[in-house]
Amino acid sequence: METVTEWIEKNSHPLTNRKPDEPLDDLRPLAPLVRDARIVALGAASRQTRELSDVAHRIVRLLVEEEGFRSLALEGDDPGRLGLDVYVATGDGDPHAMLGKARSFWRTVEILDLVHWMRSHNKRHPADPVRFARFPAEPVRRTTRLDGLAELERTLADGVSWWQRLTGDKVVYWGGMAHTAVGTPRTVSPSEPLESHQNMGGYLRQRMGPDYRSVGLTMGRGSIGQPLTAPRPDLVDSLLHAAGENRAGYVLDLGTSRPEPIRRLLDAPTRTRLIGPFYDPRDDAAHHMSGGSLASWFDVVVHTQEVTPSRPLP
């Protein structure tokens, strides 16, 4: 009987290029899986790695250059506050200095490369620019207020859907997997207190159906400045990792037809690795997301086998 690892190996498309400016041929199998969406979310298992940032940059390139996406929602800070939206539109200002005032996980060479690429694209296409998404100055008014992080998740969903409706743009949302996965609900560990609630991706799927697509950027082993061992057997990532041996990475369509034994495993409740800024390798088992299955969280997985730390701005 075919194993899950064998099925993933057979049905995934290998990634051969790594750098943001390299050809996109290996990523093109992703395009038909997301091109009809109005919002495509790229959810990274960690915001602290060079490789997940680079593959996200390459996906942004693919969707902007070939599939008509024109807004990028970059999670975690406000491009307008920093002046980055003006820079990509006009070239005014110093993006290095602007990013120096951003939150820590934006202060990287990888994010600066993305900003420079957006400006370069707009110089080549002044009549059809790509832009940063903005969010409403005042939150959407609700009759009820949610507790804790649940309110943040609904606010994130409100913001990106407001921008998409306002502009009509096809939007790429690049952020953390805890927000972008379709969680109805989902649980993030460690958190104090432990909270389970609907997240941004859950709200957007509920409101938009297949017009919202969730892409999970998963990883195997390597380093985020601290050692990152191969995923433990109780994580679904262990199956993704086993299927990635001898490959830099791959694209896997989770919506494709699956034999019954494979479907049961990929639809079963599980855990996936989630590495935040307070990761402790001595307590690796504590850092995960639960409350769903691989196939319910993501429409597509883009897996990277080996990761290294993001490069801080000099």
Short mmCIF file of C-alpha atoms in Angstrom, two decimals:
data_model
loop_
_atom_site.label_atom_id
_atom_site.label_comp_id
_atom_site.label_asym_id
_atom_site.label_seq_id
_atom_site.Cartn_x
_atom_site.Cartn_y
_atom_site.Cartn_z
CA MET A 1 0.00 0.00 0.00
CA GLU A 2 1.27 3.48 -0.87
CA THR A 3 2.44 5.48 2.15
CA VAL A 4 1.73 9.17 2.72
CA THR A 5 5.39 9.94 2.11
CA GLU A 6 5.33 8.09 -1.22
CA TRP A 7 2.10 9.84 -2.21
CA ILE A 8 3.58 13.27 -1.40
CA GLU A 9 6.75 12.48 -3.34
CA LYS A 10 4.72 11.38 -6.37
CA ASN A 11 2.23 14.25 -6.32
CA SER A 12 4.45 17.22 -5.40
CA HIS A 13 6.48 19.46 -7.69
CA PRO A 14 10.15 19.93 -6.73
CA LEU A 15 11.59 23.39 -6.15
CA THR A 16 15.01 23.84 -7.70
CA ASN A 17 15.62 27.59 -7.45
CA ARG A 18 16.13 29.38 -4.16
CA LYS A 19 16.96 33.05 -4.68
CA PRO A 20 14.24 35.67 -5.19
CA ASP A 21 15.60 36.78 -8.58
CA GLU A 22 15.94 33.28 -10.05
CA PRO A 23 13.54 31.95 -12.74
CA LEU A 24 10.04 30.99 -11.60
CA ASP A 25 9.59 27.84 -13.70
CA ASP A 26 9.68 25.51 -10.69
CA LEU A 27 6.98 27.54 -8.90
CA ARG A 28 4.55 27.71 -11.80
CA PRO A 29 2.61 24.57 -10.72
CA LEU A 30 1.37 26.78 -7.86
CA ALA A 31 -0.24 29.35 -10.18
CA PRO A 32 -3.38 27.43 -11.27
CA LEU A 33 -4.08 26.49 -7.65
CA VAL A 34 -4.46 30.12 -6.50
CA ARG A 35 -4.89 32.38 -9.54
CA ASP A 36 -8.69 32.61 -9.23
CA ALA A 37 -8.59 33.79 -5.61
CA ARG A 38 -9.06 37.37 -4.47
CA ILE A 39 -6.81 36.91 -1.42
CA VAL A 40 -3.92 34.44 -1.29
CA ALA A 41 -2.27 34.11 2.12
CA LEU A 42 1.29 32.91 2.57
CA GLY A 43 1.60 31.63 6.13
CA ALA A 44 5.13 30.94 7.35
CA ALA A 45 5.90 28.41 10.07
CA SER A 46 8.57 30.90 11.20
CA ARG A 47 9.20 34.55 10.36
CA GLN A 48 12.87 34.11 11.33
CA THR A 49 14.30 32.20 8.36
CA ARG A 50 15.95 33.34 5.16
CA GLU A 51 14.57 30.50 3.05
CA LEU A 52 10.89 30.92 3.95
CA SER A 53 11.21 34.65 3.30
CA ASP A 54 12.88 34.00 -0.04
CA VAL A 55 10.26 31.50 -1.19
CA ALA A 56 7.52 33.92 -0.13
CA HIS A 57 9.25 36.65 -2.17
CA ARG A 58 9.34 34.32 -5.19
CA ILE A 59 5.62 33.54 -4.80
CA VAL A 60 4.85 37.26 -4.60
CA ARG A 61 6.83 37.74 -7.82
CA LEU A 62 4.92 34.94 -9.53
CA LEU A 63 1.53 36.27 -8.51
CA VAL A 64 2.33 39.89 -9.38
CA GLU A 65 4.25 39.32 -12.62
CA GLU A 66 2.12 36.55 -14.08
CA GLU A 67 -1.24 36.37 -12.29
CA GLY A 68 -2.37 39.99 -11.89
CA PHE A 69 -2.08 40.44 -8.12
CA ARG A 70 -1.52 44.11 -7.30
CA SER A 71 -1.53 44.51 -3.51
CA LEU A 72 0.74 43.04 -0.85
CA ALA A 73 -0.42 42.92 2.76
CA LEU A 74 2.74 42.46 4.80
CA GLU A 75 1.81 41.41 8.31
CA GLY A 76 3.28 42.92 11.43
CA ASP A 77 3.68 46.66 10.88
CA ASP A 78 2.30 49.56 8.85
CA PRO A 79 4.12 50.34 5.58
CA GLY A 80 2.40 53.73 5.54
CA ARG A 81 3.74 54.64 8.98
CA LEU A 82 7.24 53.80 7.79
CA GLY A 83 6.91 55.52 4.41
CA LEU A 84 7.42 52.31 2.44
CA ASP A 85 4.21 52.75 0.46
CA VAL A 86 5.49 56.12 -0.82
CA TYR A 87 8.89 54.63 -1.63
CA VAL A 88 7.56 51.78 -3.78
CA ALA A 89 5.27 54.23 -5.60
CA THR A 90 7.69 57.10 -6.17
CA GLY A 91 11.20 56.14 -5.08
CA ASP A 92 11.22 58.86 -2.42
CA GLY A 93 13.08 58.03 0.78
CA ASP A 94 15.57 55.47 2.06
CA PRO A 95 13.93 52.06 2.60
CA HIS A 96 16.88 50.83 4.69
CA ALA A 97 16.32 53.65 7.17
CA MET A 98 12.55 53.11 7.07
CA LEU A 99 12.89 49.43 7.93
CA GLY A 100 15.19 50.37 10.79
CA LYS A 101 12.07 51.78 12.49
CA ALA A 102 9.96 48.68 11.86
CA ARG A 103 9.24 45.73 14.13
CA SER A 104 12.15 43.36 14.54
CA PHE A 105 11.12 40.67 12.04
CA TRP A 106 10.87 43.29 9.28
CA ARG A 107 14.39 44.54 9.91
CA THR A 108 15.97 41.98 7.60
CA VAL A 109 17.80 41.91 4.30
CA GLU A 110 15.02 39.68 2.96
CA ILE A 111 12.31 42.29 3.54
CA LEU A 112 14.55 45.03 2.12
CA ASP A 113 15.05 42.91 -1.02
CA LEU A 114 11.28 42.60 -1.38
CA VAL A 115 10.80 46.36 -1.05
CA HIS A 116 13.51 47.02 -3.65
CA TRP A 117 11.84 44.53 -6.00
CA MET A 118 8.46 46.26 -5.62
CA ARG A 119 10.07 49.60 -6.51
CA SER A 120 11.86 48.04 -9.49
CA HIS A 121 8.60 46.51 -10.73
CA ASN A 122 6.84 49.86 -10.50
CA LYS A 123 9.60 51.62 -12.43
CA ARG A 124 9.11 49.08 -15.22
CA HIS A 125 5.30 49.27 -15.05
CA PRO A 126 4.37 52.81 -13.95
CA ALA A 127 0.82 52.47 -15.28
CA ASP A 128 0.19 49.17 -13.47
CA PRO A 129 1.98 49.31 -10.11
CA VAL A 130 2.02 46.94 -7.18
CA ARG A 131 1.32 48.52 -3.81
CA PHE A 132 1.16 47.82 -0.12
CA ALA A 133 -2.30 47.20 1.27
CA ARG A 134 -3.59 49.70 3.80
CA PHE A 135 -6.06 49.06 6.57
CA PRO A 136 -8.97 51.17 7.84
CA ALA A 137 -8.10 53.95 10.25
CA GLU A 138 -10.95 52.83 12.51
CA PRO A 139 -11.72 49.17 13.18
CA VAL A 140 -14.95 47.77 11.79
CA ARG A 141 -17.65 48.35 14.39
CA ARG A 142 -19.03 45.18 15.96
CA THR A 143 -21.94 44.65 18.32
CA THR A 144 -19.82 42.28 20.41
CA ARG A 145 -16.16 42.40 21.36
CA LEU A 146 -14.16 39.18 21.55
CA ASP A 147 -11.69 38.33 24.27
CA GLY A 148 -7.90 38.39 23.95
CA LEU A 149 -6.26 37.37 20.70
CA ALA A 150 -9.60 36.38 19.19
CA GLU A 151 -10.35 40.07 18.65
CA LEU A 152 -7.01 40.56 16.86
CA GLU A 153 -7.80 37.70 14.47
CA ARG A 154 -11.16 39.17 13.51
CA THR A 155 -9.57 42.62 13.10
CA LEU A 156 -6.92 41.21 10.75
CA ALA A 157 -9.62 39.58 8.64
CA ASP A 158 -11.68 42.76 8.60
CA GLY A 159 -8.69 44.84 7.51
CA VAL A 160 -7.50 42.80 4.54
CA SER A 161 -11.04 42.09 3.28
CA TRP A 162 -11.88 45.83 3.55
CA TRP A 163 -8.86 46.71 1.40
CA GLN A 164 -9.69 44.06 -1.19
CA ARG A 165 -13.28 45.29 -1.51
CA LEU A 166 -12.19 48.94 -1.60
CA THR A 167 -9.63 48.51 -4.37
CA GLY A 168 -10.77 45.42 -6.25
CA ASP A 169 -7.13 44.29 -6.19
CA LYS A 170 -6.11 40.68 -5.98
CA VAL A 171 -4.15 40.63 -2.72
CA VAL A 172 -1.20 38.59 -1.47
CA TYR A 173 -1.11 38.44 2.33
CA TRP A 174 2.27 37.41 3.76
CA GLY A 175 2.36 36.67 7.46
CA GLY A 176 2.49 34.01 10.11
CA MET A 177 0.85 30.61 9.77
CA ALA A 178 -1.02 31.05 13.06
CA HIS A 179 -3.06 33.81 11.40
CA THR A 180 -3.35 32.59 7.80
CA ALA A 181 -4.24 28.90 8.25
CA VAL A 182 -7.97 28.19 8.05
CA GLY A 183 -8.57 27.78 11.76
CA THR A 184 -12.15 27.26 12.93
CA PRO A 185 -10.90 27.18 15.63
CA ARG A 186 -7.18 26.65 16.04
CA THR A 187 -4.89 26.57 19.07
CA VAL A 188 -1.38 28.01 19.28
CA SER A 189 1.10 26.66 21.81
CA PRO A 190 2.80 27.94 23.84
CA SER A 191 0.46 30.75 24.86
CA GLU A 192 -0.62 31.88 28.28
CA PRO A 193 -3.45 31.31 28.78
CA LEU A 194 -3.93 28.66 26.09
CA GLU A 195 -6.49 30.03 23.65
CA SER A 196 -8.55 28.29 20.97
CA HIS A 197 -10.55 30.49 18.64
CA GLN A 198 -11.35 31.25 15.02
CA ASN A 199 -8.43 32.99 13.34
CA MET A 200 -8.05 35.36 10.40
CA GLY A 201 -7.91 32.55 7.86
CA GLY A 202 -11.02 30.97 9.35
CA TYR A 203 -12.97 34.21 9.06
CA LEU A 204 -11.82 34.83 5.48
CA ARG A 205 -12.72 31.29 4.36
CA GLN A 206 -16.11 31.66 6.02
CA ARG A 207 -16.76 34.97 4.26
CA MET A 208 -15.10 34.33 0.90
CA GLY A 209 -15.09 30.58 0.34
CA PRO A 210 -12.54 29.61 -2.34
CA ASP A 211 -11.81 33.29 -3.05
CA TYR A 212 -9.51 32.93 -0.04
CA ARG A 213 -6.63 30.48 -0.51
CA SER A 214 -4.26 29.42 2.25
CA VAL A 215 -0.66 28.48 1.39
CA GLY A 216 1.38 26.95 4.21
CA LEU A 217 5.13 27.62 4.13
CA THR A 218 6.48 24.69 6.12
CA MET A 219 10.05 23.70 6.96
CA GLY A 220 12.14 20.73 7.93
CA ARG A 221 15.33 21.32 9.88
CA GLY A 222 18.22 23.76 10.12
CA SER A 223 18.66 26.85 12.25
CA ILE A 224 16.84 30.05 13.19
CA GLY A 225 19.87 31.22 15.16
CA GLN A 226 19.15 28.25 17.42
CA PRO A 227 19.24 24.65 16.19
CA LEU A 228 16.06 23.32 14.62
CA THR A 229 16.00 19.55 14.56
CA ALA A 230 13.93 17.40 12.18
CA PRO A 231 10.21 17.44 13.11
CA ARG A 232 9.07 14.96 15.73
CA PRO A 233 6.80 12.05 14.66
CA ASP A 234 3.76 13.62 16.38
CA LEU A 235 3.92 16.58 13.96
CA VAL A 236 2.47 16.34 10.46
CA ASP A 237 5.65 18.11 9.38
CA SER A 238 7.49 14.81 9.88
CA LEU A 239 5.64 13.44 6.82
CA LEU A 240 6.45 16.58 4.80
CA HIS A 241 10.07 16.36 5.88
CA ALA A 242 10.40 12.67 4.99
CA ALA A 243 9.04 13.40 1.51
CA GLY A 244 11.60 16.17 1.06
CA GLU A 245 14.76 14.13 1.33
CA ASN A 246 17.13 14.87 -1.57
CA ARG A 247 15.05 17.91 -2.58
CA ALA A 248 15.38 21.58 -1.60
CA GLY A 249 11.62 21.81 -1.36
CA TYR A 250 8.37 21.22 -3.19
CA VAL A 251 4.83 22.44 -3.94
CA LEU A 252 1.99 20.13 -2.84
CA ASP A 253 -1.66 20.61 -3.85
CA LEU A 254 -3.83 19.43 -0.97
CA GLY A 255 -7.00 19.78 -3.03
CA THR A 256 -6.05 17.07 -5.48
CA SER A 257 -7.80 13.71 -5.46
CA ARG A 258 -6.36 11.44 -2.76
CA PRO A 259 -6.75 7.71 -2.14
CA GLU A 260 -8.87 6.97 0.92
CA PRO A 261 -6.02 5.97 3.31
CA ILE A 262 -4.07 9.12 2.36
CA ARG A 263 -7.17 11.28 2.70
CA ARG A 264 -7.85 9.96 6.20
CA LEU A 265 -4.33 10.81 7.35
CA LEU A 266 -4.21 14.29 5.82
CA ASP A 267 -7.70 15.11 7.10
CA ALA A 268 -7.01 13.82 10.62
CA PRO A 269 -6.52 16.28 13.52
CA THR A 270 -2.82 16.90 13.97
CA ARG A 271 -0.15 19.38 15.04
CA THR A 272 2.18 21.43 12.89
CA ARG A 273 5.38 23.15 13.90
CA LEU A 274 5.10 26.87 14.68
CA ILE A 275 8.28 28.71 15.63
CA GLY A 276 7.89 32.18 17.11
CA PRO A 277 10.37 34.69 18.53
CA PHE A 278 10.51 32.94 21.91
CA TYR A 279 11.34 29.47 20.60
CA ASP A 280 13.27 27.29 23.04
CA PRO A 281 14.89 24.24 21.38
CA ARG A 282 15.00 22.54 24.78
CA ASP A 283 11.20 22.56 24.75
CA ASP A 284 10.61 21.94 21.05
CA ALA A 285 7.44 19.93 21.71
CA ALA A 286 5.67 23.01 23.06
CA HIS A 287 5.88 25.00 19.82
CA HIS A 288 3.05 23.99 17.54
CA MET A 289 -0.42 24.73 16.18
CA SER A 290 -3.30 22.32 16.67
CA GLY A 291 -7.07 22.17 16.28
CA GLY A 292 -7.22 21.14 12.63
CA SER A 293 -5.67 18.99 9.93
CA LEU A 294 -3.08 19.70 7.25
CA ALA A 295 -5.77 19.59 4.55
CA SER A 296 -8.16 21.86 6.48
CA TRP A 297 -5.53 24.49 7.32
CA PHE A 298 -4.01 24.79 3.85
CA ASP A 299 -5.01 24.51 0.22
CA VAL A 300 -1.36 24.22 -0.80
CA VAL A 301 1.87 23.48 1.05
CA VAL A 302 5.18 24.92 -0.11
CA HIS A 303 7.77 22.98 1.86
CA THR A 304 11.41 23.96 2.41
CA GLN A 305 13.72 21.24 3.68
CA GLU A 306 16.62 23.23 5.18
CA VAL A 307 16.44 26.70 6.71
CA THR A 308 18.94 29.25 8.00
CA PRO A 309 18.41 32.44 10.02
CA SER A 310 17.15 35.66 8.46
CA ARG A 311 19.88 38.22 7.85
CA PRO A 312 19.54 41.34 10.01
CA LEU A 313 19.95 44.69 8.30
CA PRO A 314 23.53 45.96 8.62
#
